[in-house]
Amino acid sequence: QQPVQSPQAVILREGEDAVINCSSSKALYSVHWYRQKHGEAPVFLMILLKGGEQKGHEKISASFNEKKQQSSLYLTASQLSYSGTYFCGTETHGGSQGNLIFGKGTKLSVKP
Amino acid sequence: EADIYQTPRYLVIGTGKKITLECSQTMGHDKMYWYQQDPGMELHLIHYSYGVNSTEKGDLSSESTVSRIRTEHFPLTLESARPSHTSQYLCASSFPLGGVSGYTFGSGTRLTVV
């Protein structure tokens, strides 16, 4: 079942923060986050496994609440390069049986 | 440098033609996938493979077929193209134990059927 992302779109000024949410009605094994710029392929940002861990990559971090089957992506002090569409992908099984089902995406626009 | 290659990058073809979209990866990944994506929209899983001689249909019904004869190669074929097949097709691959790495996507093939 497709995860639900919110919000659908966000407009920020450089330096502002944003949070993108991803929730599922099914028990999750993992949550992936990807960013896709216009006309390009999605690029992997990070993966979170069940266990409620939080990961970070420079000023982009994410958390996974296993009880709520919800993940959030945090973008702090946004830069122009952060613009793009962010997709979460969820797996209900790990290992060789897992496949990613993607949400509808959140379009992020960072203005100067 | 790209580790997963898709050809052609763009394709315009007439209705009823047979086409094959190529996808190859050099990372030794066992798992490979085909996603369909309309511009600015979500990605729909149409086919996947766990390894050689393994192919499965994804969540989105598709009239295409795939094959996996070699680990590195996962072509997608449309026997008779129709305008409804116009879309972008993205190939991806990953290690079986996806816990430490994500999917690597190719640059995609933008298909237009006229």
PDB file of C-alpha atoms in Angstrom:
ATOM      1  CA  GLN A   1       0.000   0.000   0.000  1.00  0.00           C
ATOM      2  CA  GLN A   2       1.284   3.429  -0.998  1.00  0.00           C
ATOM      3  CA  PRO A   3       2.681   5.599   1.808  1.00  0.00           C
ATOM      4  CA  VAL A   4       1.138   9.031   2.319  1.00  0.00           C
ATOM      5  CA  GLN A   5       3.378  12.077   2.131  1.00  0.00           C
ATOM      6  CA  SER A   6       2.655  15.549   3.453  1.00  0.00           C
ATOM      7  CA  PRO A   7       2.728  18.336   2.577  1.00  0.00           C
ATOM      8  CA  GLN A   8       2.345  18.048  -1.201  1.00  0.00           C
ATOM      9  CA  ALA A   9       4.397  21.199  -1.766  1.00  0.00           C
ATOM     10  CA  VAL A  10       6.554  23.589   0.235  1.00  0.00           C
ATOM     11  CA  ILE A  11       8.018  26.974  -0.681  1.00  0.00           C
ATOM     12  CA  LEU A  12      10.915  28.201   1.447  1.00  0.00           C
ATOM     13  CA  ARG A  13      13.338  31.086   1.560  1.00  0.00           C
ATOM     14  CA  GLU A  14      17.013  30.211   1.796  1.00  0.00           C
ATOM     15  CA  GLY A  15      17.941  29.447   5.383  1.00  0.00           C
ATOM     16  CA  GLU A  16      14.468  28.321   6.453  1.00  0.00           C
ATOM     17  CA  ASP A  17      13.657  24.866   7.776  1.00  0.00           C
ATOM     18  CA  ALA A  18      11.171  22.291   6.508  1.00  0.00           C
ATOM     19  CA  VAL A  19       9.727  18.960   7.605  1.00  0.00           C
ATOM     20  CA  ILE A  20       8.309  16.356   5.228  1.00  0.00           C
ATOM     21  CA  ASN A  21       6.269  13.487   6.611  1.00  0.00           C
ATOM     22  CA  CYS A  22       5.665   9.971   5.350  1.00  0.00           C
ATOM     23  CA  SER A  23       3.208   7.568   6.916  1.00  0.00           C
ATOM     24  CA  SER A  24       2.034   4.043   6.227  1.00  0.00           C
ATOM     25  CA  SER A  25      -0.889   1.936   7.343  1.00  0.00           C
ATOM     26  CA  LYS A  26       1.293  -1.195   7.250  1.00  0.00           C
ATOM     27  CA  ALA A  27       4.113  -2.312   9.518  1.00  0.00           C
ATOM     28  CA  LEU A  28       7.344  -1.194   7.903  1.00  0.00           C
ATOM     29  CA  TYR A  29      10.747  -2.773   7.641  1.00  0.00           C
ATOM     30  CA  SER A  30      12.428   0.333   6.282  1.00  0.00           C
ATOM     31  CA  VAL A  31      11.868   3.818   4.933  1.00  0.00           C
ATOM     32  CA  HIS A  32      13.982   5.341   2.169  1.00  0.00           C
ATOM     33  CA  TRP A  33      14.211   9.002   1.201  1.00  0.00           C
ATOM     34  CA  TYR A  34      15.101  10.226  -2.317  1.00  0.00           C
ATOM     35  CA  ARG A  35      15.366  13.624  -3.978  1.00  0.00           C
ATOM     36  CA  GLN A  36      14.594  14.110  -7.651  1.00  0.00           C
ATOM     37  CA  LYS A  37      15.476  17.267  -9.533  1.00  0.00           C
ATOM     38  CA  HIS A  38      13.586  18.233 -12.648  1.00  0.00           C
ATOM     39  CA  GLY A  39      14.517  16.024 -15.584  1.00  0.00           C
ATOM     40  CA  GLU A  40      16.843  13.851 -13.513  1.00  0.00           C
ATOM     41  CA  ALA A  41      16.713  10.467 -11.830  1.00  0.00           C
ATOM     42  CA  PRO A  42      15.894  10.124  -8.123  1.00  0.00           C
ATOM     43  CA  VAL A  43      18.959  10.217  -5.885  1.00  0.00           C
ATOM     44  CA  PHE A  44      19.173   8.220  -2.678  1.00  0.00           C
ATOM     45  CA  LEU A  45      19.445  10.342   0.493  1.00  0.00           C
ATOM     46  CA  MET A  46      19.149   7.900   3.372  1.00  0.00           C
ATOM     47  CA  ILE A  47      17.513   4.759   4.686  1.00  0.00           C
ATOM     48  CA  LEU A  48      15.992   4.130   8.099  1.00  0.00           C
ATOM     49  CA  LEU A  49      15.340   0.681   9.486  1.00  0.00           C
ATOM     50  CA  LYS A  50      12.725  -0.265  12.050  1.00  0.00           C
ATOM     51  CA  GLY A  51      14.058   0.524  15.482  1.00  0.00           C
ATOM     52  CA  GLY A  52      13.269   4.232  15.607  1.00  0.00           C
ATOM     53  CA  GLU A  53      16.711   5.432  14.625  1.00  0.00           C
ATOM     54  CA  GLN A  54      17.514   8.856  13.366  1.00  0.00           C
ATOM     55  CA  LYS A  55      20.024   9.534  10.639  1.00  0.00           C
ATOM     56  CA  GLY A  56      21.624  12.647   9.309  1.00  0.00           C
ATOM     57  CA  HIS A  57      23.501  13.848   6.305  1.00  0.00           C
ATOM     58  CA  GLU A  58      24.863  17.377   6.717  1.00  0.00           C
ATOM     59  CA  LYS A  59      21.779  19.527   7.258  1.00  0.00           C
ATOM     60  CA  ILE A  60      19.299  16.857   6.201  1.00  0.00           C
ATOM     61  CA  SER A  61      18.207  14.300   8.761  1.00  0.00           C
ATOM     62  CA  ALA A  62      15.365  11.863   9.232  1.00  0.00           C
ATOM     63  CA  SER A  63      13.619   9.878  11.913  1.00  0.00           C
ATOM     64  CA  PHE A  64      11.484   6.743  11.920  1.00  0.00           C
ATOM     65  CA  ASN A  65       8.777   6.154  14.495  1.00  0.00           C
ATOM     66  CA  GLU A  66       8.137   2.418  14.341  1.00  0.00           C
ATOM     67  CA  LYS A  67       5.050   2.571  16.564  1.00  0.00           C
ATOM     68  CA  LYS A  68       3.334   5.092  14.313  1.00  0.00           C
ATOM     69  CA  GLN A  69       4.841   3.708  11.066  1.00  0.00           C
ATOM     70  CA  GLN A  70       5.849   7.243  10.289  1.00  0.00           C
ATOM     71  CA  SER A  71       9.035   8.876   9.078  1.00  0.00           C
ATOM     72  CA  SER A  72       9.958  12.544   8.909  1.00  0.00           C
ATOM     73  CA  LEU A  73      12.630  14.243   6.834  1.00  0.00           C
ATOM     74  CA  TYR A  74      14.134  17.394   8.334  1.00  0.00           C
ATOM     75  CA  LEU A  75      15.816  20.010   6.167  1.00  0.00           C
ATOM     76  CA  THR A  76      17.519  22.734   8.171  1.00  0.00           C
ATOM     77  CA  ALA A  77      18.928  26.036   6.916  1.00  0.00           C
ATOM     78  CA  SER A  78      17.753  25.179   3.420  1.00  0.00           C
ATOM     79  CA  GLN A  79      19.914  25.946   0.406  1.00  0.00           C
ATOM     80  CA  LEU A  80      18.914  26.586  -3.202  1.00  0.00           C
ATOM     81  CA  SER A  81      20.308  23.161  -4.067  1.00  0.00           C
ATOM     82  CA  TYR A  82      17.677  21.508  -1.876  1.00  0.00           C
ATOM     83  CA  SER A  83      14.957  22.302  -4.413  1.00  0.00           C
ATOM     84  CA  GLY A  84      13.350  19.270  -5.982  1.00  0.00           C
ATOM     85  CA  THR A  85      10.748  16.623  -5.309  1.00  0.00           C
ATOM     86  CA  TYR A  86      11.280  14.430  -2.270  1.00  0.00           C
ATOM     87  CA  PHE A  87       9.950  10.900  -2.286  1.00  0.00           C
ATOM     88  CA  CYS A  88       9.720   8.477   0.558  1.00  0.00           C
ATOM     89  CA  GLY A  89       9.742   4.785  -0.268  1.00  0.00           C
ATOM     90  CA  THR A  90       8.642   2.077   2.124  1.00  0.00           C
ATOM     91  CA  GLU A  91       9.410  -1.626   2.430  1.00  0.00           C
ATOM     92  CA  THR A  92       7.256  -4.009   4.439  1.00  0.00           C
ATOM     93  CA  HIS A  93       9.805  -6.827   4.097  1.00  0.00           C
ATOM     94  CA  GLY A  94      13.553  -6.690   4.185  1.00  0.00           C
ATOM     95  CA  GLY A  95      16.268  -8.633   2.435  1.00  0.00           C
ATOM     96  CA  SER A  96      15.655 -10.248  -0.908  1.00  0.00           C
ATOM     97  CA  GLN A  97      11.843 -10.002  -0.635  1.00  0.00           C
ATOM     98  CA  GLY A  98      11.601  -6.268  -0.128  1.00  0.00           C
ATOM     99  CA  ASN A  99      10.442  -3.797  -2.768  1.00  0.00           C
ATOM    100  CA  LEU A 100      10.045  -0.055  -2.483  1.00  0.00           C
ATOM    101  CA  ILE A 101       6.639   1.523  -2.896  1.00  0.00           C
ATOM    102  CA  PHE A 102       6.921   5.276  -3.268  1.00  0.00           C
ATOM    103  CA  GLY A 103       4.699   8.068  -2.004  1.00  0.00           C
ATOM    104  CA  LYS A 104       3.349  10.763  -4.326  1.00  0.00           C
ATOM    105  CA  GLY A 105       6.217  13.106  -3.494  1.00  0.00           C
ATOM    106  CA  THR A 106       6.640  16.539  -1.903  1.00  0.00           C
ATOM    107  CA  LYS A 107       7.756  19.364  -4.163  1.00  0.00           C
ATOM    108  CA  LEU A 108      10.189  21.661  -2.375  1.00  0.00           C
ATOM    109  CA  SER A 109      11.098  25.048  -3.813  1.00  0.00           C
ATOM    110  CA  VAL A 110      13.798  27.137  -2.155  1.00  0.00           C
ATOM    111  CA  LYS A 111      13.857  30.796  -3.178  1.00  0.00           C
ATOM    112  CA  PRO A 112      16.761  33.246  -2.718  1.00  0.00           C
TER     113      PRO A 112
ATOM    114  CA  GLU B   1      30.001   8.294 -13.416  1.00  0.00           C
ATOM    115  CA  ALA B   2      26.853   6.254 -13.893  1.00  0.00           C
ATOM    116  CA  ASP B   3      26.833   2.701 -12.591  1.00  0.00           C
ATOM    117  CA  ILE B   4      23.465   1.930 -14.167  1.00  0.00           C
ATOM    118  CA  TYR B   5      22.866   2.688 -17.808  1.00  0.00           C
ATOM    119  CA  GLN B   6      19.652   3.083 -19.728  1.00  0.00           C
ATOM    120  CA  THR B   7      19.295   3.383 -23.475  1.00  0.00           C
ATOM    121  CA  PRO B   8      17.882   5.083 -25.359  1.00  0.00           C
ATOM    122  CA  ARG B   9      17.550   8.306 -23.400  1.00  0.00           C
ATOM    123  CA  TYR B  10      14.677   9.504 -25.602  1.00  0.00           C
ATOM    124  CA  LEU B  11      12.505   7.510 -28.000  1.00  0.00           C
ATOM    125  CA  VAL B  12       9.669   8.563 -30.278  1.00  0.00           C
ATOM    126  CA  ILE B  13       7.950   5.648 -31.957  1.00  0.00           C
ATOM    127  CA  GLY B  14       4.782   4.897 -33.890  1.00  0.00           C
ATOM    128  CA  THR B  15       1.785   2.979 -32.579  1.00  0.00           C
ATOM    129  CA  GLY B  16       2.048  -0.781 -32.958  1.00  0.00           C
ATOM    130  CA  LYS B  17       5.842  -0.949 -33.003  1.00  0.00           C
ATOM    131  CA  LYS B  18       7.791  -3.343 -30.804  1.00  0.00           C
ATOM    132  CA  ILE B  19      10.396  -1.700 -28.596  1.00  0.00           C
ATOM    133  CA  THR B  20      12.970  -2.779 -26.050  1.00  0.00           C
ATOM    134  CA  LEU B  21      14.318  -0.444 -23.386  1.00  0.00           C
ATOM    135  CA  GLU B  22      17.773  -1.438 -22.229  1.00  0.00           C
ATOM    136  CA  CYS B  23      19.091  -1.341 -18.673  1.00  0.00           C
ATOM    137  CA  SER B  24      22.514  -2.498 -17.518  1.00  0.00           C
ATOM    138  CA  GLN B  25      24.347  -2.122 -14.227  1.00  0.00           C
ATOM    139  CA  THR B  26      27.978  -2.713 -13.307  1.00  0.00           C
ATOM    140  CA  MET B  27      27.587  -2.942  -9.526  1.00  0.00           C
ATOM    141  CA  GLY B  28      26.823  -6.649  -9.296  1.00  0.00           C
ATOM    142  CA  HIS B  29      23.409  -5.960  -7.764  1.00  0.00           C
ATOM    143  CA  ASP B  30      21.069  -8.930  -7.630  1.00  0.00           C
ATOM    144  CA  LYS B  31      17.860  -6.919  -7.390  1.00  0.00           C
ATOM    145  CA  MET B  32      16.652  -4.806 -10.306  1.00  0.00           C
ATOM    146  CA  TYR B  33      13.455  -2.844 -10.908  1.00  0.00           C
ATOM    147  CA  TRP B  34      11.497  -0.945 -13.526  1.00  0.00           C
ATOM    148  CA  TYR B  35       9.445   2.074 -12.479  1.00  0.00           C
ATOM    149  CA  GLN B  36       7.105   4.151 -14.625  1.00  0.00           C
ATOM    150  CA  GLN B  37       6.854   7.872 -13.917  1.00  0.00           C
ATOM    151  CA  ASP B  38       4.833  10.578 -15.645  1.00  0.00           C
ATOM    152  CA  PRO B  39       6.407  14.069 -15.448  1.00  0.00           C
ATOM    153  CA  GLY B  40       6.246  15.463 -11.924  1.00  0.00           C
ATOM    154  CA  MET B  41       4.311  12.488 -10.675  1.00  0.00           C
ATOM    155  CA  GLU B  42       4.927   9.469  -8.471  1.00  0.00           C
ATOM    156  CA  LEU B  43       6.949   6.371  -9.352  1.00  0.00           C
ATOM    157  CA  HIS B  44       5.013   3.176 -10.037  1.00  0.00           C
ATOM    158  CA  LEU B  45       6.720  -0.216  -9.752  1.00  0.00           C
ATOM    159  CA  ILE B  46       5.941  -2.247 -12.893  1.00  0.00           C
ATOM    160  CA  HIS B  47       8.502  -5.092 -12.790  1.00  0.00           C
ATOM    161  CA  TYR B  48      11.235  -6.403 -10.536  1.00  0.00           C
ATOM    162  CA  SER B  49      13.756  -9.200 -10.361  1.00  0.00           C
ATOM    163  CA  TYR B  50      15.556 -10.847  -7.455  1.00  0.00           C
ATOM    164  CA  GLY B  51      18.245 -12.345  -9.674  1.00  0.00           C
ATOM    165  CA  VAL B  52      18.901 -14.315 -12.841  1.00  0.00           C
ATOM    166  CA  ASN B  53      15.770 -16.042 -14.198  1.00  0.00           C
ATOM    167  CA  SER B  54      13.595 -14.274 -11.624  1.00  0.00           C
ATOM    168  CA  THR B  55      10.975 -11.754 -12.784  1.00  0.00           C
ATOM    169  CA  GLU B  56       7.822 -10.498 -11.087  1.00  0.00           C
ATOM    170  CA  LYS B  57       5.094  -7.985 -11.887  1.00  0.00           C
ATOM    171  CA  GLY B  58       4.821  -4.907  -9.734  1.00  0.00           C
ATOM    172  CA  ASP B  59       1.888  -3.009  -8.354  1.00  0.00           C
ATOM    173  CA  LEU B  60       1.033  -1.148 -11.555  1.00  0.00           C
ATOM    174  CA  SER B  61      -0.448  -3.275 -14.289  1.00  0.00           C
ATOM    175  CA  SER B  62       1.714  -3.058 -17.365  1.00  0.00           C
ATOM    176  CA  GLU B  63       1.558  -4.543 -20.837  1.00  0.00           C
ATOM    177  CA  SER B  64       5.332  -4.754 -20.922  1.00  0.00           C
ATOM    178  CA  THR B  65       7.483  -7.803 -20.261  1.00  0.00           C
ATOM    179  CA  VAL B  66      10.986  -8.182 -18.833  1.00  0.00           C
ATOM    180  CA  SER B  67      13.741 -10.770 -18.832  1.00  0.00           C
ATOM    181  CA  ARG B  68      16.781 -11.410 -16.634  1.00  0.00           C
ATOM    182  CA  ILE B  69      19.209 -13.745 -18.340  1.00  0.00           C
ATOM    183  CA  ARG B  70      22.316 -12.036 -16.972  1.00  0.00           C
ATOM    184  CA  THR B  71      22.797 -10.357 -13.609  1.00  0.00           C
ATOM    185  CA  GLU B  72      23.799  -7.054 -15.141  1.00  0.00           C
ATOM    186  CA  HIS B  73      21.064  -6.806 -17.786  1.00  0.00           C
ATOM    187  CA  PHE B  74      17.305  -6.205 -17.297  1.00  0.00           C
ATOM    188  CA  PRO B  75      15.592  -5.162 -20.550  1.00  0.00           C
ATOM    189  CA  LEU B  76      11.924  -4.155 -20.800  1.00  0.00           C
ATOM    190  CA  THR B  77       9.925  -4.931 -23.943  1.00  0.00           C
ATOM    191  CA  LEU B  78       6.667  -3.549 -25.296  1.00  0.00           C
ATOM    192  CA  GLU B  79       5.332  -5.858 -28.010  1.00  0.00           C
ATOM    193  CA  SER B  80       2.958  -3.277 -29.470  1.00  0.00           C
ATOM    194  CA  ALA B  81       3.412   0.323 -28.363  1.00  0.00           C
ATOM    195  CA  ARG B  82       0.344   2.517 -27.790  1.00  0.00           C
ATOM    196  CA  PRO B  83      -0.012   6.242 -26.958  1.00  0.00           C
ATOM    197  CA  SER B  84      -1.012   5.240 -23.398  1.00  0.00           C
ATOM    198  CA  HIS B  85       2.536   3.897 -22.966  1.00  0.00           C
ATOM    199  CA  THR B  86       3.954   7.410 -23.284  1.00  0.00           C
ATOM    200  CA  SER B  87       5.871   8.006 -20.053  1.00  0.00           C
ATOM    201  CA  GLN B  88       9.301   7.930 -18.477  1.00  0.00           C
ATOM    202  CA  TYR B  89      10.701   4.512 -17.579  1.00  0.00           C
ATOM    203  CA  LEU B  90      13.292   4.329 -14.812  1.00  0.00           C
ATOM    204  CA  CYS B  91      15.455   1.315 -14.109  1.00  0.00           C
ATOM    205  CA  ALA B  92      16.991   0.804 -10.656  1.00  0.00           C
ATOM    206  CA  SER B  93      19.069  -1.759  -8.796  1.00  0.00           C
ATOM    207  CA  SER B  94      20.023  -2.571  -5.213  1.00  0.00           C
ATOM    208  CA  PHE B  95      21.754  -5.132  -3.054  1.00  0.00           C
ATOM    209  CA  PRO B  96      19.470  -7.818  -1.567  1.00  0.00           C
ATOM    210  CA  LEU B  97      20.194  -6.627   1.941  1.00  0.00           C
ATOM    211  CA  GLY B  98      18.759  -3.172   1.422  1.00  0.00           C
ATOM    212  CA  GLY B  99      19.445  -2.165   4.964  1.00  0.00           C
ATOM    213  CA  VAL B 100      22.690  -0.424   4.205  1.00  0.00           C
ATOM    214  CA  SER B 101      22.187   0.935   0.744  1.00  0.00           C
ATOM    215  CA  GLY B 102      19.405   2.427  -1.260  1.00  0.00           C
ATOM    216  CA  TYR B 103      18.377   2.068  -4.856  1.00  0.00           C
ATOM    217  CA  THR B 104      20.541   3.398  -7.655  1.00  0.00           C
ATOM    218  CA  PHE B 105      18.490   4.754 -10.550  1.00  0.00           C
ATOM    219  CA  GLY B 106      19.400   5.086 -14.185  1.00  0.00           C
ATOM    220  CA  SER B 107      18.807   8.328 -16.073  1.00  0.00           C
ATOM    221  CA  GLY B 108      15.582   6.969 -17.553  1.00  0.00           C
ATOM    222  CA  THR B 109      14.077   6.559 -21.000  1.00  0.00           C
ATOM    223  CA  ARG B 110      11.481   9.096 -22.062  1.00  0.00           C
ATOM    224  CA  LEU B 111       9.134   7.243 -24.391  1.00  0.00           C
ATOM    225  CA  THR B 112       6.649   8.978 -26.679  1.00  0.00           C
ATOM    226  CA  VAL B 113       4.276   6.863 -28.751  1.00  0.00           C
ATOM    227  CA  VAL B 114       2.599   8.738 -31.587  1.00  0.00           C
TER     228      VAL B 114
END
